[in-house]
mmCIF file of C-alpha atoms in Angstrom:
data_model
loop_
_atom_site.group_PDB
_atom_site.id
_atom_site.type_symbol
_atom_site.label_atom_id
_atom_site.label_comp_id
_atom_site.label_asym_id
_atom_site.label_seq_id
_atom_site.Cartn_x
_atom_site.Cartn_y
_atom_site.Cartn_z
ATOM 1 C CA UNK E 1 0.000 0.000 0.000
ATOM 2 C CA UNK E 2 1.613 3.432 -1.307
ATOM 3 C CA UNK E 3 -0.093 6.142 0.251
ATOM 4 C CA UNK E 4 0.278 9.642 -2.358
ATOM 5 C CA UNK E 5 -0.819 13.140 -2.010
ATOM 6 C CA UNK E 6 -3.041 14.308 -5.098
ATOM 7 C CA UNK E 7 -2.637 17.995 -6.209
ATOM 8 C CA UNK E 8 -2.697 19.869 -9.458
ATOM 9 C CA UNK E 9 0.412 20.243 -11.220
ATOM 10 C CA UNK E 10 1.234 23.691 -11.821
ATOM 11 C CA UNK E 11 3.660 23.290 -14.901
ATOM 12 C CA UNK E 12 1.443 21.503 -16.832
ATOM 13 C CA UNK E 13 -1.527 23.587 -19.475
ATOM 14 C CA UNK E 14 -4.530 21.408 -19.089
ATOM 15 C CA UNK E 15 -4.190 21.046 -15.049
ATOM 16 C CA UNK E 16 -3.941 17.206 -14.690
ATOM 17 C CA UNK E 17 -3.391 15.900 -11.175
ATOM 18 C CA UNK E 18 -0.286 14.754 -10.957
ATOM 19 C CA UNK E 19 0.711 11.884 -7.755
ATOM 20 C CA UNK E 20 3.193 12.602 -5.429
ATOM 21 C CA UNK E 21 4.446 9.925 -2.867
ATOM 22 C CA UNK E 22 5.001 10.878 0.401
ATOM 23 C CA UNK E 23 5.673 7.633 2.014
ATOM 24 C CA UNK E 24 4.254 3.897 1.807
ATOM 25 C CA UNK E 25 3.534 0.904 3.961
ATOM 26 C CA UNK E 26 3.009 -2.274 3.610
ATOM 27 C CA UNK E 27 -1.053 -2.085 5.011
ATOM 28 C CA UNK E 28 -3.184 0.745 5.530
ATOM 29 C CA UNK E 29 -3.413 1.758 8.874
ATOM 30 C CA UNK E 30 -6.622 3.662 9.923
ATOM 31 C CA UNK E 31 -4.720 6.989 10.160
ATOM 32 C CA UNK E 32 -4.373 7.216 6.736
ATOM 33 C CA UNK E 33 -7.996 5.942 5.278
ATOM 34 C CA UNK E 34 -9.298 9.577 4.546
ATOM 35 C CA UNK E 35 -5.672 10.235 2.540
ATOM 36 C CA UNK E 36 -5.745 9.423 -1.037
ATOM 37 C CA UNK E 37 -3.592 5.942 -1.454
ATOM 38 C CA UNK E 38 -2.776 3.555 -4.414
ATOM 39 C CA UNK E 39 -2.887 -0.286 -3.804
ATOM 40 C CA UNK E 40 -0.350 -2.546 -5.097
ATOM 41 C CA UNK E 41 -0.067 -6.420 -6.096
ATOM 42 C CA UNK E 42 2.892 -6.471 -4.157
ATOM 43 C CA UNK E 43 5.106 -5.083 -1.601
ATOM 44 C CA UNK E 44 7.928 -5.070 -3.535
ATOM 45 C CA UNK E 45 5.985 -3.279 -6.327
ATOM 46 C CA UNK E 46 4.908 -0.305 -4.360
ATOM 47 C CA UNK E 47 8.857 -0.448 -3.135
ATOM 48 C CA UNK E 48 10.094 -0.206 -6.481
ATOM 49 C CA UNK E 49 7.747 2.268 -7.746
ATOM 50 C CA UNK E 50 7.697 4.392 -4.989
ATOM 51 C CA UNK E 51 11.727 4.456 -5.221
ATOM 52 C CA UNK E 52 11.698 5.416 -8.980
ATOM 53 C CA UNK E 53 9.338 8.257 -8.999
ATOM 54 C CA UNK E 54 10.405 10.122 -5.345
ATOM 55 C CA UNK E 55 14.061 11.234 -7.475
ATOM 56 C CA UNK E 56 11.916 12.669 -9.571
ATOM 57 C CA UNK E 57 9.512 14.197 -7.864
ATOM 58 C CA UNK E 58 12.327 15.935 -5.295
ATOM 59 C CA UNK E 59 14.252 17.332 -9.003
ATOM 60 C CA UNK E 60 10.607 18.889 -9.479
ATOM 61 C CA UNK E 61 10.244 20.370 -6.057
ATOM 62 C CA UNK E 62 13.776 21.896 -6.113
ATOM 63 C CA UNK E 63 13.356 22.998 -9.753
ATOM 64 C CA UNK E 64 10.056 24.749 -8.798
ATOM 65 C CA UNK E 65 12.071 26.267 -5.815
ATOM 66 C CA UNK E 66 14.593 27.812 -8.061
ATOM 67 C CA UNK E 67 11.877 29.229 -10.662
ATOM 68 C CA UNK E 68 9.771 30.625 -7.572
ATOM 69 C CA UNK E 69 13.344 32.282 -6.048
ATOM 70 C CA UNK E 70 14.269 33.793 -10.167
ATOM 71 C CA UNK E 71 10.699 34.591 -10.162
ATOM 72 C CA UNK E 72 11.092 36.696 -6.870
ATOM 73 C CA UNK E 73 14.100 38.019 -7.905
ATOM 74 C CA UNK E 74 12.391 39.268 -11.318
ATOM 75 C CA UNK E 75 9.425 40.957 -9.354
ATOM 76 C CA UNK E 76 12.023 42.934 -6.796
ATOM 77 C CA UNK E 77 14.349 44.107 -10.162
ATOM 78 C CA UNK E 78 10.969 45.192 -11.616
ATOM 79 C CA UNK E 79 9.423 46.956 -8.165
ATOM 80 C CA UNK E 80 12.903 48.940 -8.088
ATOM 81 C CA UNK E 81 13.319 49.714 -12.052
ATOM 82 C CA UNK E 82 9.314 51.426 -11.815
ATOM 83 C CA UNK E 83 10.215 52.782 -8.445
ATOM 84 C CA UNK E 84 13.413 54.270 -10.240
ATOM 85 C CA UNK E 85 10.930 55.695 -13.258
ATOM 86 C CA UNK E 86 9.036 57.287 -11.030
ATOM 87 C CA UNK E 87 11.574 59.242 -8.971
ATOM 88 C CA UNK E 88 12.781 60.039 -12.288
ATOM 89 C CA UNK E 89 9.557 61.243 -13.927
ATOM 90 C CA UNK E 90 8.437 63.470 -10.282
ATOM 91 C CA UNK E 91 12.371 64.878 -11.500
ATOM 92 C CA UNK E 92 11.629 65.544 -14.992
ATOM 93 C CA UNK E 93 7.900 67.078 -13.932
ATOM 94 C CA UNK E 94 10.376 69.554 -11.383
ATOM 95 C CA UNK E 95 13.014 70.168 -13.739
ATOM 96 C CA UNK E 96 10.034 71.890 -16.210
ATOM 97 C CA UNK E 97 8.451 73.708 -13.833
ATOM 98 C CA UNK E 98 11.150 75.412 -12.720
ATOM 99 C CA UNK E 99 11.876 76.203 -16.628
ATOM 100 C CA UNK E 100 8.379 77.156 -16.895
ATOM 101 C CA UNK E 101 8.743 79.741 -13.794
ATOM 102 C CA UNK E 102 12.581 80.701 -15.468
ATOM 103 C CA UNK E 103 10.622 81.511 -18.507
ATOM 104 C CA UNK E 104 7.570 83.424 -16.810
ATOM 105 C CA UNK E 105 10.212 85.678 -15.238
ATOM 106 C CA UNK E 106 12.606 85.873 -17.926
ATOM 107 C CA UNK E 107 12.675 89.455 -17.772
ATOM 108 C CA UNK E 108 13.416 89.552 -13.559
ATOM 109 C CA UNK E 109 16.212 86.574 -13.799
ATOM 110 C CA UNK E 110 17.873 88.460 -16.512
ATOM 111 C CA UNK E 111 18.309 91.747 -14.406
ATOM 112 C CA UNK E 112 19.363 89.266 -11.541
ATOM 113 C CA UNK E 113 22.031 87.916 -13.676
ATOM 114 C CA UNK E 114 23.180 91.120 -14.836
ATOM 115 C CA UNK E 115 22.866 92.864 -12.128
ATOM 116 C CA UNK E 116 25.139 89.633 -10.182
ATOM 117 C CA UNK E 117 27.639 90.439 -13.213
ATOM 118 C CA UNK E 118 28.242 93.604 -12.412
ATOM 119 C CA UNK E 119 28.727 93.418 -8.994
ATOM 120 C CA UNK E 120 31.373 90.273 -9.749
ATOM 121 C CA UNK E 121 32.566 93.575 -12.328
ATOM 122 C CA UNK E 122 32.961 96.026 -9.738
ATOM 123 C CA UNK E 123 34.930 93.428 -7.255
ATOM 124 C CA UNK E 124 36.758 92.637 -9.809
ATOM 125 C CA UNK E 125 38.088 95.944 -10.931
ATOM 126 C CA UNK E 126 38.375 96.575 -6.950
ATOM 127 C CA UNK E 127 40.819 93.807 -6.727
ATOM 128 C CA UNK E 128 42.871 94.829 -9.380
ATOM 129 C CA UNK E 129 43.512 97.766 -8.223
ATOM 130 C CA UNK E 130 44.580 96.596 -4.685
ATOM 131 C CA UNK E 131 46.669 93.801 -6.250
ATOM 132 C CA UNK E 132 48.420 96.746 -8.471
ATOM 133 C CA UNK E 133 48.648 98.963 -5.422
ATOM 134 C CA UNK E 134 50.572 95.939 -3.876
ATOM 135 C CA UNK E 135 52.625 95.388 -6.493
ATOM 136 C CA UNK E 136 53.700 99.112 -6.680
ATOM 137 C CA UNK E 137 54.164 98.788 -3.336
ATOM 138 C CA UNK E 138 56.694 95.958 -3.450
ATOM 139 C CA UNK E 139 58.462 97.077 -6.425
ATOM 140 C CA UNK E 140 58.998 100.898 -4.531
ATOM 141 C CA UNK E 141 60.591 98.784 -1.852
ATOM 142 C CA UNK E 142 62.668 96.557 -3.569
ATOM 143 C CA UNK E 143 63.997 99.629 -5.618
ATOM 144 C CA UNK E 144 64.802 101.305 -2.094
ATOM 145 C CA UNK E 145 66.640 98.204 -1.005
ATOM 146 C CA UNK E 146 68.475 97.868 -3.972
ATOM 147 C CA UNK E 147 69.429 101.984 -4.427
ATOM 148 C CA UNK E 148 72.938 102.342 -2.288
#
């Protein structure tokens, strides 16, 4: 007496039952009446053909673990990819409405910019002259130094 669990088999397209052998005995104890069980001439038969299909059936199991795992895998890559489009689509949607509000005050940044220019203008001239105050310096003292 082999007893076997009956359940649909996921891999195949028409959804046959496929069996799969959990254990067997040689007589059906009362315990396991209300499981589903296949009877055998012999034995030896429900032995050997218990034997030959539980390989089998473990290869399945452990194949259907490693498609479930790729399969989780694939779902997280996907989750993070959309999360990434998103984040990058709330950027894009910012990145145009500040260039919408640029171009609705054109006429205020450009006096901001200009007026930022010439104030980097003035410093500028302001440290030239300092730096060629310096250097006037400098020279007028190395020339005293060097005058016996």
């Amino acid at each position: 007496m082999q007893k076997q669990n009956l359940g649909k088999d996921s891999s195949s397209q028409t959804g046959s039952v496929s069996q799969i052998y959990d254990e067997f005995c040689p007589i059906l104890v009362n315990q396991f009446k209300s499981r589903d069980y296949t009877k055998f001439e012999t034995f030896d038969a429900s032995l050997d053909e218990f034997y030959s299909k539980i390989e089998s059936q473990r290869s399945e199991q452990q194949q259907k673990a490693k498609e479930n795992s790729a399969a989780q895998k694939l779902n997280k890559i996907r989750q993070d990819q959309e999360n990434r489009v998103h984040t990058l689509r709330k950027e894009a949607d910012h990145c145009v409405k500040m260039a919408k509000l640029i171009e609705y005050n054109l006429e205020d940044v450009d006096a901001a910019i200009l007026a930022v220019r010439v104030a980097l203008a003035k410093v500028y001239i302001i440290f030239i002259g300092i730096v060629r105050a310096r250097v006037c310096t400098v020279h007028h003292v190395i020339d005293s130094t060097l005058v016996p």
